[in-house]
Amino acid sequence: MSASELAARRARIDRIDAVLVRLVAARQRQVVLIAGLKAGPDRVRDPERIADILARVRAAARRYGLDEATAVPVWRELLERSAEAQQALLRAPGSIGRLDQGQAAPPPGRSPTKAASPGADNGQA
């Protein structure tokens, strides 16, 4: 493989990474909005839902030629981080009011931003 071919392939990976980040951000906006519908910080994880998501991920990985040994741990991490974000939101004073107004409570050290409307993305939480 030539240096120019390597550079071109790396550039393509960089573009794919940018798309992945946008998709994960869209998913995270939905996770934030869904937090306001949950019963409390100790009730954010739904084992049945997690099993369903992982089953869909496994099937999609097989369909698209992605090794399940890569896909499943990535989604487990995504699901865990999503649950942690929901817990933090639900524990933050006044966060539910912001969620009800479509405002995401920002991560520590960040200023508030407007969250997407609930139907804007197809992310799952």
PDB file of C-alpha atoms in Angstrom, residues 6-123:
ATOM      1  CA  LEU A   6      -2.856   4.997   3.161  1.00  0.00           C
ATOM      2  CA  ALA A   7      -3.576   8.721   3.505  1.00  0.00           C
ATOM      3  CA  ALA A   8      -6.749   8.391   1.397  1.00  0.00           C
ATOM      4  CA  ARG A   9      -8.013   5.462   3.471  1.00  0.00           C
ATOM      5  CA  ARG A  10      -7.281   7.316   6.699  1.00  0.00           C
ATOM      6  CA  ALA A  11      -9.162  10.352   5.383  1.00  0.00           C
ATOM      7  CA  ARG A  12     -12.144   8.110   4.673  1.00  0.00           C
ATOM      8  CA  ILE A  13     -11.999   6.741   8.228  1.00  0.00           C
ATOM      9  CA  ASP A  14     -11.919  10.332   9.512  1.00  0.00           C
ATOM     10  CA  ARG A  15     -15.095  11.128   7.544  1.00  0.00           C
ATOM     11  CA  ILE A  16     -16.787   7.985   8.870  1.00  0.00           C
ATOM     12  CA  ASP A  17     -15.767   8.954  12.416  1.00  0.00           C
ATOM     13  CA  ALA A  18     -17.363  12.373  11.943  1.00  0.00           C
ATOM     14  CA  VAL A  19     -20.632  10.721  10.896  1.00  0.00           C
ATOM     15  CA  LEU A  20     -20.478   8.362  13.877  1.00  0.00           C
ATOM     16  CA  VAL A  21     -20.000  11.285  16.263  1.00  0.00           C
ATOM     17  CA  ARG A  22     -23.023  13.089  14.782  1.00  0.00           C
ATOM     18  CA  LEU A  23     -25.146   9.944  15.145  1.00  0.00           C
ATOM     19  CA  VAL A  24     -24.052   9.324  18.733  1.00  0.00           C
ATOM     20  CA  ALA A  25     -24.778  12.991  19.548  1.00  0.00           C
ATOM     21  CA  ALA A  26     -28.285  12.609  18.068  1.00  0.00           C
ATOM     22  CA  ARG A  27     -28.782   9.476  20.168  1.00  0.00           C
ATOM     23  CA  GLN A  28     -27.546  11.262  23.273  1.00  0.00           C
ATOM     24  CA  ARG A  29     -30.091  14.064  22.768  1.00  0.00           C
ATOM     25  CA  GLN A  30     -32.832  11.432  22.852  1.00  0.00           C
ATOM     26  CA  VAL A  31     -31.308   9.845  25.966  1.00  0.00           C
ATOM     27  CA  VAL A  32     -31.470  13.234  27.688  1.00  0.00           C
ATOM     28  CA  LEU A  33     -35.110  13.765  26.748  1.00  0.00           C
ATOM     29  CA  ILE A  34     -36.056  10.238  27.809  1.00  0.00           C
ATOM     30  CA  ALA A  35     -34.461  10.797  31.230  1.00  0.00           C
ATOM     31  CA  GLY A  36     -37.361  13.074  32.149  1.00  0.00           C
ATOM     32  CA  LEU A  37     -39.776  10.185  31.561  1.00  0.00           C
ATOM     33  CA  LYS A  38     -37.999   7.801  33.912  1.00  0.00           C
ATOM     34  CA  ALA A  39     -39.095   7.114  37.493  1.00  0.00           C
ATOM     35  CA  GLY A  40     -35.821   8.212  39.080  1.00  0.00           C
ATOM     36  CA  PRO A  41     -32.038   7.893  38.996  1.00  0.00           C
ATOM     37  CA  ASP A  42     -32.140   4.356  40.356  1.00  0.00           C
ATOM     38  CA  ARG A  43     -34.565   3.233  37.629  1.00  0.00           C
ATOM     39  CA  VAL A  44     -32.760   4.247  34.445  1.00  0.00           C
ATOM     40  CA  ARG A  45     -31.544   0.776  33.446  1.00  0.00           C
ATOM     41  CA  ASP A  46     -34.078  -1.593  31.911  1.00  0.00           C
ATOM     42  CA  PRO A  47     -32.533  -5.075  31.531  1.00  0.00           C
ATOM     43  CA  GLU A  48     -35.194  -6.144  29.008  1.00  0.00           C
ATOM     44  CA  ARG A  49     -34.575  -3.063  26.880  1.00  0.00           C
ATOM     45  CA  ILE A  50     -30.822  -3.606  27.050  1.00  0.00           C
ATOM     46  CA  ALA A  51     -31.226  -7.226  25.940  1.00  0.00           C
ATOM     47  CA  ASP A  52     -33.465  -6.122  23.031  1.00  0.00           C
ATOM     48  CA  ILE A  53     -30.982  -3.464  21.918  1.00  0.00           C
ATOM     49  CA  LEU A  54     -28.051  -5.878  22.071  1.00  0.00           C
ATOM     50  CA  ALA A  55     -30.005  -8.488  20.097  1.00  0.00           C
ATOM     51  CA  ARG A  56     -30.689  -5.897  17.383  1.00  0.00           C
ATOM     52  CA  VAL A  57     -27.026  -4.849  17.430  1.00  0.00           C
ATOM     53  CA  ARG A  58     -25.893  -8.461  17.019  1.00  0.00           C
ATOM     54  CA  ALA A  59     -28.282  -8.970  14.094  1.00  0.00           C
ATOM     55  CA  ALA A  60     -27.230  -5.711  12.434  1.00  0.00           C
ATOM     56  CA  ALA A  61     -23.550  -6.559  12.964  1.00  0.00           C
ATOM     57  CA  ARG A  62     -24.020  -9.904  11.208  1.00  0.00           C
ATOM     58  CA  ARG A  63     -25.981  -8.250   8.389  1.00  0.00           C
ATOM     59  CA  TYR A  64     -23.314  -5.588   7.758  1.00  0.00           C
ATOM     60  CA  GLY A  65     -20.229  -7.721   8.358  1.00  0.00           C
ATOM     61  CA  LEU A  66     -19.232  -6.170  11.672  1.00  0.00           C
ATOM     62  CA  ASP A  67     -17.638  -8.547  14.157  1.00  0.00           C
ATOM     63  CA  GLU A  68     -19.990  -8.989  17.132  1.00  0.00           C
ATOM     64  CA  ALA A  69     -16.903  -8.995  19.370  1.00  0.00           C
ATOM     65  CA  THR A  70     -16.499  -5.351  18.380  1.00  0.00           C
ATOM     66  CA  ALA A  71     -20.147  -4.294  18.148  1.00  0.00           C
ATOM     67  CA  VAL A  72     -21.478  -5.639  21.435  1.00  0.00           C
ATOM     68  CA  PRO A  73     -18.849  -4.087  23.758  1.00  0.00           C
ATOM     69  CA  VAL A  74     -19.194  -0.749  21.949  1.00  0.00           C
ATOM     70  CA  TRP A  75     -22.954  -0.762  22.506  1.00  0.00           C
ATOM     71  CA  ARG A  76     -22.642  -1.971  26.087  1.00  0.00           C
ATOM     72  CA  GLU A  77     -20.387   1.014  26.758  1.00  0.00           C
ATOM     73  CA  LEU A  78     -22.785   3.355  24.961  1.00  0.00           C
ATOM     74  CA  LEU A  79     -25.710   2.029  26.980  1.00  0.00           C
ATOM     75  CA  GLU A  80     -23.804   2.323  30.256  1.00  0.00           C
ATOM     76  CA  ARG A  81     -22.722   5.905  29.520  1.00  0.00           C
ATOM     77  CA  SER A  82     -26.309   6.741  28.539  1.00  0.00           C
ATOM     78  CA  ALA A  83     -27.597   5.357  31.836  1.00  0.00           C
ATOM     79  CA  GLU A  84     -24.967   7.319  33.754  1.00  0.00           C
ATOM     80  CA  ALA A  85     -25.968  10.509  31.936  1.00  0.00           C
ATOM     81  CA  GLN A  86     -29.621   9.923  32.766  1.00  0.00           C
ATOM     82  CA  GLN A  87     -28.782   9.291  36.412  1.00  0.00           C
ATOM     83  CA  ALA A  88     -26.773  12.513  36.582  1.00  0.00           C
ATOM     84  CA  LEU A  89     -29.623  14.458  34.992  1.00  0.00           C
ATOM     85  CA  LEU A  90     -32.185  13.023  37.372  1.00  0.00           C
ATOM     86  CA  ARG A  91     -30.008  13.771  40.398  1.00  0.00           C
ATOM     87  CA  ALA A  92     -29.292  17.370  39.330  1.00  0.00           C
ATOM     88  CA  PRO A  93     -31.510  19.936  41.090  1.00  0.00           C
ATOM     89  CA  GLY A  94     -34.031  21.407  38.652  1.00  0.00           C
ATOM     90  CA  SER A  95     -32.998  19.207  35.751  1.00  0.00           C
ATOM     91  CA  ILE A  96     -36.477  17.795  35.164  1.00  0.00           C
ATOM     92  CA  GLY A  97     -37.861  21.282  34.574  1.00  0.00           C
ATOM     93  CA  ARG A  98     -35.189  21.906  31.965  1.00  0.00           C
ATOM     94  CA  LEU A  99     -35.949  18.547  30.355  1.00  0.00           C
ATOM     95  CA  ASP A 100     -39.666  19.363  30.263  1.00  0.00           C
ATOM     96  CA  GLN A 101     -38.798  22.575  28.386  1.00  0.00           C
ATOM     97  CA  GLY A 102     -36.622  20.678  25.895  1.00  0.00           C
ATOM     98  CA  GLN A 103     -33.393  21.865  27.505  1.00  0.00           C
ATOM     99  CA  ALA A 104     -30.600  19.424  28.138  1.00  0.00           C
ATOM    100  CA  ALA A 105     -28.780  19.706  31.416  1.00  0.00           C
ATOM    101  CA  PRO A 106     -25.185  20.121  30.280  1.00  0.00           C
ATOM    102  CA  PRO A 107     -22.313  17.885  31.281  1.00  0.00           C
ATOM    103  CA  PRO A 108     -20.179  19.345  34.072  1.00  0.00           C
ATOM    104  CA  GLY A 109     -18.231  22.357  32.868  1.00  0.00           C
ATOM    105  CA  ARG A 110     -20.426  23.018  29.811  1.00  0.00           C
ATOM    106  CA  SER A 111     -23.066  25.662  29.283  1.00  0.00           C
ATOM    107  CA  PRO A 112     -26.704  24.664  28.624  1.00  0.00           C
ATOM    108  CA  THR A 113     -27.746  23.960  25.039  1.00  0.00           C
ATOM    109  CA  LYS A 114     -31.080  23.479  23.396  1.00  0.00           C
ATOM    110  CA  ALA A 115     -31.923  19.781  22.961  1.00  0.00           C
ATOM    111  CA  ALA A 116     -33.489  18.476  19.766  1.00  0.00           C
ATOM    112  CA  SER A 117     -37.206  17.897  19.689  1.00  0.00           C
ATOM    113  CA  PRO A 118     -38.220  14.332  20.640  1.00  0.00           C
ATOM    114  CA  GLY A 119     -39.074  13.322  17.071  1.00  0.00           C
ATOM    115  CA  ALA A 120     -35.991  14.803  15.456  1.00  0.00           C
ATOM    116  CA  ASP A 121     -33.749  11.756  15.778  1.00  0.00           C
ATOM    117  CA  ASN A 122     -34.225   8.019  15.855  1.00  0.00           C
ATOM    118  CA  GLY A 123     -31.727   7.333  18.653  1.00  0.00           C
TER     119      GLY A 123
END
